[in-house]
Coordinates of C-alpha atoms and ligand atoms in Angstrom, one line a residue:
M1 CA -11.6 30.0 -21.6
K2 CA -8.0 30.2 -22.5
L3 CA -6.1 28.7 -19.6
N4 CA -5.5 25.3 -18.1
I5 CA -5.4 25.7 -14.3
D6 CA -4.1 22.9 -12.1
S7 CA -5.5 24.3 -8.9
I8 CA -3.8 21.6 -6.7
R9 CA -0.5 23.3 -7.5
C10 CA -1.7 26.9 -6.9
V11 CA -0.1 28.4 -3.8
G12 CA -2.3 31.6 -4.0
C13 CA 0.7 34.0 -4.4
G14 CA -1.3 36.3 -6.7
L15 CA 1.6 36.9 -9.1
C16 CA -0.5 35.9 -12.1
E17 CA -3.3 38.3 -11.2
N18 CA -0.9 41.2 -10.7
V19 CA 0.9 40.6 -14.0
C20 CA -2.2 40.2 -16.1
I21 CA -2.9 43.4 -18.1
K22 CA -6.4 42.3 -19.1
N23 CA -7.9 41.6 -15.7
H24 CA -8.5 38.1 -16.9
I25 CA -7.4 36.3 -13.7
K26 CA -8.6 36.4 -10.2
T27 CA -7.1 34.6 -7.2
K28 CA -9.8 35.2 -4.7
P29 CA -11.5 33.2 -3.3
S30 CA -9.4 30.8 -5.5
L31 CA -7.6 31.0 -8.8
H32 CA -10.0 31.3 -11.7
E33 CA -10.4 33.0 -15.1
V34 CA -12.7 35.9 -15.7
D35 CA -14.8 35.4 -18.8
N36 CA -14.1 38.9 -20.2
N37 CA -13.0 37.7 -23.7
E38 CA -10.0 40.0 -23.4
C39 CA -7.1 37.5 -22.8
F40 CA -4.8 37.7 -25.8
E41 CA -2.7 34.7 -24.6
C42 CA 0.5 36.7 -23.9
G43 CA 1.4 34.0 -21.3
H44 CA 2.6 36.4 -18.6
C45 CA 0.6 34.4 -16.0
M46 CA 2.1 31.2 -17.1
A47 CA 5.6 32.6 -17.3
I48 CA 5.5 34.1 -13.7
C49 CA 3.8 31.2 -11.9
P50 CA 6.3 29.7 -9.4
T51 CA 4.6 26.3 -9.5
G52 CA 3.6 25.7 -13.1
T53 CA -0.1 26.0 -12.2
I54 CA -1.2 27.8 -15.4
T55 CA -0.7 26.7 -19.0
L56 CA -2.1 28.2 -22.2
K57 CA -4.5 25.9 -23.9
I58 CA -3.5 27.0 -27.4
Y59 CA 0.1 25.9 -26.8
E60 CA -0.7 22.6 -25.2
N61 CA 1.0 20.7 -28.0
Q62 CA 4.3 22.6 -27.6
P63 CA 5.5 21.6 -24.1
E64 CA 9.1 21.6 -25.4
R65 CA 8.7 25.4 -25.8
V66 CA 8.4 25.8 -22.1
E67 CA 11.9 26.3 -20.6
K68 CA 12.6 27.4 -17.1
Y69 CA 15.1 30.2 -16.7
D70 CA 16.6 32.4 -14.0
A71 CA 15.8 36.0 -14.9
T72 CA 18.5 37.2 -12.5
N73 CA 21.1 35.6 -14.8
I74 CA 21.3 37.7 -18.0
P75 CA 22.8 35.3 -20.5
I76 CA 24.9 37.8 -22.4
E77 CA 27.3 40.6 -21.3
T78 CA 26.1 44.1 -22.3
N79 CA 29.5 44.9 -23.9
D80 CA 29.4 41.7 -25.9
L81 CA 26.0 42.6 -27.4
L82 CA 27.1 46.2 -28.0
Q83 CA 30.2 45.0 -29.7
L84 CA 28.1 42.9 -32.0
Y85 CA 26.0 45.9 -32.9
K86 CA 29.2 48.0 -33.4
Q87 CA 30.8 45.4 -35.7
R88 CA 27.7 45.0 -37.8
R89 CA 27.9 46.3 -41.3
S90 CA 25.7 45.9 -44.3
I91 CA 27.1 42.9 -46.2
R92 CA 26.7 42.8 -50.0
W93 CA 29.6 40.5 -50.9
F94 CA 28.9 36.9 -50.3
K95 CA 30.5 33.5 -50.6
N96 CA 28.8 31.0 -53.0
K97 CA 27.7 28.8 -50.1
L98 CA 23.9 28.8 -49.5
I99 CA 22.3 28.9 -46.1
D100 CA 20.6 25.6 -45.3
E101 CA 17.2 25.1 -43.9
K102 CA 18.5 24.1 -40.4
T103 CA 20.4 27.4 -40.2
F104 CA 17.3 29.3 -41.3
N105 CA 15.3 27.6 -38.7
T106 CA 17.7 28.8 -36.0
L107 CA 17.4 32.3 -37.4
F108 CA 13.6 32.2 -37.3
E109 CA 13.7 31.4 -33.6
A110 CA 14.6 35.0 -33.1
A111 CA 11.4 36.0 -34.9
Y112 CA 9.4 33.4 -33.0
Y113 CA 10.2 35.0 -29.7
S114 CA 9.6 38.6 -30.9
P115 CA 6.9 40.9 -29.5
S116 CA 4.0 41.8 -31.7
A117 CA 1.3 44.5 -31.5
Q118 CA -1.7 43.1 -29.7
N119 CA 0.2 39.8 -29.6
I120 CA -1.3 38.9 -33.0
Q121 CA 2.0 37.3 -34.1
D122 CA 1.0 37.6 -37.8
T123 CA 4.4 38.1 -39.3
E124 CA 5.3 35.4 -41.8
F125 CA 8.4 34.9 -43.8
V126 CA 9.3 33.8 -47.2
V127 CA 12.9 32.6 -48.0
I128 CA 13.6 33.0 -51.7
T129 CA 16.4 31.0 -53.2
K130 CA 15.3 29.0 -56.2
E131 CA 12.9 31.6 -57.4
L132 CA 15.3 34.5 -57.0
D133 CA 15.7 35.4 -60.7
E134 CA 12.0 35.1 -61.3
F135 CA 11.3 37.2 -58.3
I136 CA 13.7 40.0 -59.2
E137 CA 12.2 40.1 -62.8
F138 CA 8.8 40.4 -61.2
I139 CA 9.9 43.1 -58.8
Y140 CA 11.5 45.0 -61.6
R141 CA 8.2 45.1 -63.6
I142 CA 6.6 46.8 -60.6
I143 CA 9.3 49.2 -59.6
K144 CA 10.3 50.3 -63.1
E145 CA 7.6 52.9 -62.7
D146 CA 10.1 54.8 -60.5
E147 CA 13.1 54.4 -62.6
D148 CA 13.4 58.1 -63.4
K149 CA 13.6 58.8 -59.7
F150 CA 16.1 56.1 -58.9
P151 CA 19.1 55.4 -61.2
R152 CA 19.5 52.0 -59.4
I153 CA 16.2 50.8 -60.9
K154 CA 17.2 51.8 -64.3
Q155 CA 20.5 50.0 -63.8
L156 CA 18.5 46.9 -62.8
G157 CA 16.5 47.1 -66.1
E158 CA 19.8 47.3 -68.1
Y159 CA 21.2 44.4 -66.2
L160 CA 18.2 42.2 -66.8
Q161 CA 18.4 43.0 -70.5
D162 CA 22.1 42.1 -70.6
K163 CA 23.6 40.3 -67.6
T164 CA 27.1 41.3 -68.8
S165 CA 26.4 45.0 -68.6
Y166 CA 27.2 45.2 -64.9
K167 CA 29.6 43.1 -62.8
H168 CA 26.8 42.4 -60.2
N169 CA 23.0 42.5 -60.0
P170 CA 22.5 46.2 -59.1
L171 CA 19.8 45.2 -56.6
L172 CA 21.2 42.1 -55.0
W173 CA 25.0 42.7 -55.4
E174 CA 26.3 39.1 -54.7
G175 CA 23.1 38.1 -52.8
K176 CA 21.7 34.7 -53.5
Q177 CA 19.0 34.4 -50.8
L178 CA 16.3 36.7 -49.5
I179 CA 14.2 36.8 -46.5
L180 CA 10.9 38.7 -46.9
G181 CA 8.7 39.5 -43.9
F182 CA 4.9 39.9 -44.4
S183 CA 2.3 41.2 -41.9
T184 CA -0.4 43.7 -41.2
D185 CA 1.8 45.6 -38.7
I186 CA 5.0 47.0 -40.0
T187 CA 6.6 47.6 -36.7
S188 CA 6.2 44.1 -35.5
T189 CA 7.8 42.7 -38.6
I190 CA 10.7 45.0 -38.5
I191 CA 11.3 44.1 -34.9
A192 CA 11.3 40.4 -35.8
M193 CA 13.5 40.9 -38.8
T194 CA 16.0 43.0 -36.9
R195 CA 16.4 40.3 -34.2
L196 CA 16.8 37.7 -36.9
E197 CA 19.4 39.9 -38.5
L198 CA 21.4 40.3 -35.3
L199 CA 21.2 36.6 -34.6
A200 CA 22.5 36.1 -38.1
Y201 CA 25.6 38.3 -37.3
S202 CA 26.2 36.2 -34.2
M203 CA 26.3 33.1 -36.5
G204 CA 28.8 34.5 -38.9
L205 CA 26.2 35.5 -41.5
G206 CA 25.4 38.9 -42.8
G207 CA 23.3 40.9 -45.2
F208 CA 21.5 44.1 -46.0
Y209 CA 18.0 45.4 -46.2
S210 CA 16.6 46.3 -49.6
F211 CA 14.8 49.5 -50.1
F212 CA 14.0 48.7 -53.7
I213 CA 12.5 45.3 -53.1
Q214 CA 10.3 46.6 -50.4
K215 CA 9.3 49.5 -52.6
A216 CA 7.4 47.1 -54.8
D217 CA 4.8 46.7 -52.0
V218 CA 4.4 50.5 -51.8
I219 CA 4.1 51.0 -55.6
N220 CA 1.7 48.1 -56.3
H221 CA 0.8 45.9 -53.4
D222 CA -1.9 43.9 -55.2
K223 CA 0.4 43.1 -58.1
L224 CA 3.2 42.1 -55.7
M225 CA 0.9 39.7 -53.9
E226 CA 0.2 37.8 -57.1
F227 CA 3.7 36.3 -56.6
F228 CA 2.6 35.1 -53.1
P229 CA -0.8 33.4 -53.6
Y230 CA -0.2 31.5 -50.4
I231 CA -0.1 34.7 -48.2
D232 CA -3.1 36.6 -47.0
S233 CA -3.1 39.6 -49.3
N234 CA -4.1 41.9 -46.4
K235 CA -0.5 41.5 -45.3
H236 CA 2.2 43.7 -46.7
M237 CA 5.8 42.9 -47.5
Q238 CA 7.2 45.0 -44.8
C239 CA 10.9 44.3 -45.3
A240 CA 13.3 42.4 -47.4
F241 CA 16.7 41.3 -46.2
I242 CA 19.4 39.8 -48.4
I243 CA 21.4 37.3 -46.5
G244 CA 24.4 35.0 -46.9
Y245 CA 27.9 34.2 -45.8
P246 CA 30.1 37.3 -46.0
R247 CA 33.0 37.1 -48.4
K248 CA 34.8 40.2 -47.1
K249 CA 35.9 41.1 -43.6
F250 CA 35.7 44.6 -42.3
K251 CA 38.3 45.8 -39.8
R252 CA 37.1 48.8 -38.0
T253 CA 34.0 50.7 -36.8
I254 CA 33.2 54.0 -38.5
P255 CA 31.7 57.1 -36.8
H256 CA 28.1 57.9 -37.3
K257 CA 26.2 61.1 -37.2
T258 CA 25.4 62.0 -33.6
I259 CA 22.0 60.7 -32.6
K260 CA 19.7 63.5 -31.6
I261 CA 18.2 62.6 -28.3
T262 CA 15.9 64.8 -26.3
Y263 CA 15.3 64.1 -22.6
K264 CA 12.4 66.0 -21.1
Ligands
FMN1 C1 15.6 50.3 -44.7 C2 16.9 50.1 -45.4 C3 16.9 50.0 -46.7 C4 18.2 49.7 -47.3 N1 18.2 49.5 -48.7 C5 19.4 49.2 -49.3 C6 19.4 48.9 -50.7 O1 18.4 48.9 -51.4 N2 20.6 48.5 -51.2 C7 21.7 48.5 -50.5 O2 22.8 48.1 -51.1 N3 21.7 48.8 -49.2 C8 20.6 49.1 -48.6 N4 20.6 49.4 -47.2 C9 21.8 49.4 -46.5 C10 22.3 50.9 -46.2 O3 22.7 51.4 -47.4 C11 23.4 50.8 -45.2 O4 22.8 50.5 -43.9 C12 24.2 52.1 -45.0 O5 24.9 52.4 -46.2 C13 25.1 52.1 -43.9 O6 26.0 51.0 -43.9 P1 26.1 50.0 -42.7 O7 24.7 49.3 -42.7 O8 27.2 49.0 -43.1 O9 26.3 50.7 -41.4 C14 19.4 49.7 -46.6 C15 19.3 49.8 -45.2 C16 18.1 50.0 -44.6 C17 18.0 50.1 -43.1

């Protein structure tokens, strides 16, 4: 069974039963779990209970993660959030300052609270700082297979041969730190990474996604995972985000192609 139930506190309101999508809870004749093996520990029952009757056993050791809030009070203005989205630009020019672990930990809070398919929460991240040069060399050995299709890959090869041949690393520009997201479900990881990215912008950080780094997983996943022996190789590197402190400030939004939306 997955839940701790403090039946003395239960007021029999039935909210937990209503909100459960797995029919795992019944409140008649009194609150109990149904042994249907389907509960995926989403926590809706715990989150909606007015009296704190229900807690999830698996998170017993994380009481500090249980915060009460008032859902009628949305903590950010729509226009403020939209303005953050509008002001976002890919950042490739960075200061020399590195992001410290405490700041990364704040960023990963955004991922921690992200939704995931089937609630499996299997996205894991690697932050690459010290091993960056080694990693880029490794990536190049995989993606060079596509260098005839992508001039950027060829440029990277030339740069790695002779670091004076280009002003910047053609893949990283001025990037000095990378966040890589691994999982079995691409959508879940991209959701988590996008939230992390937007929190980063709210903290004065910035970055860009790298098509070419992620491509290494598409070209030769098994080889790529040799760099990450500590990650389950069934997981794929779903996205790569170069992150840092922006060195340049943009001044205006630019138009985009009109989004095609069909309402039916
Ligand atoms: C999936 C994805 C992959 C990207 N790959 C790269 C990349 O390899 N190198 C790069 O400099 N920018 C990359 N970008 C950034 C885009 O080039 C950028 O979003 C686009 O030029 C528009 O600029 P903006 O993000 O400032 O609006 C990528 C963006 C996305 C979403």
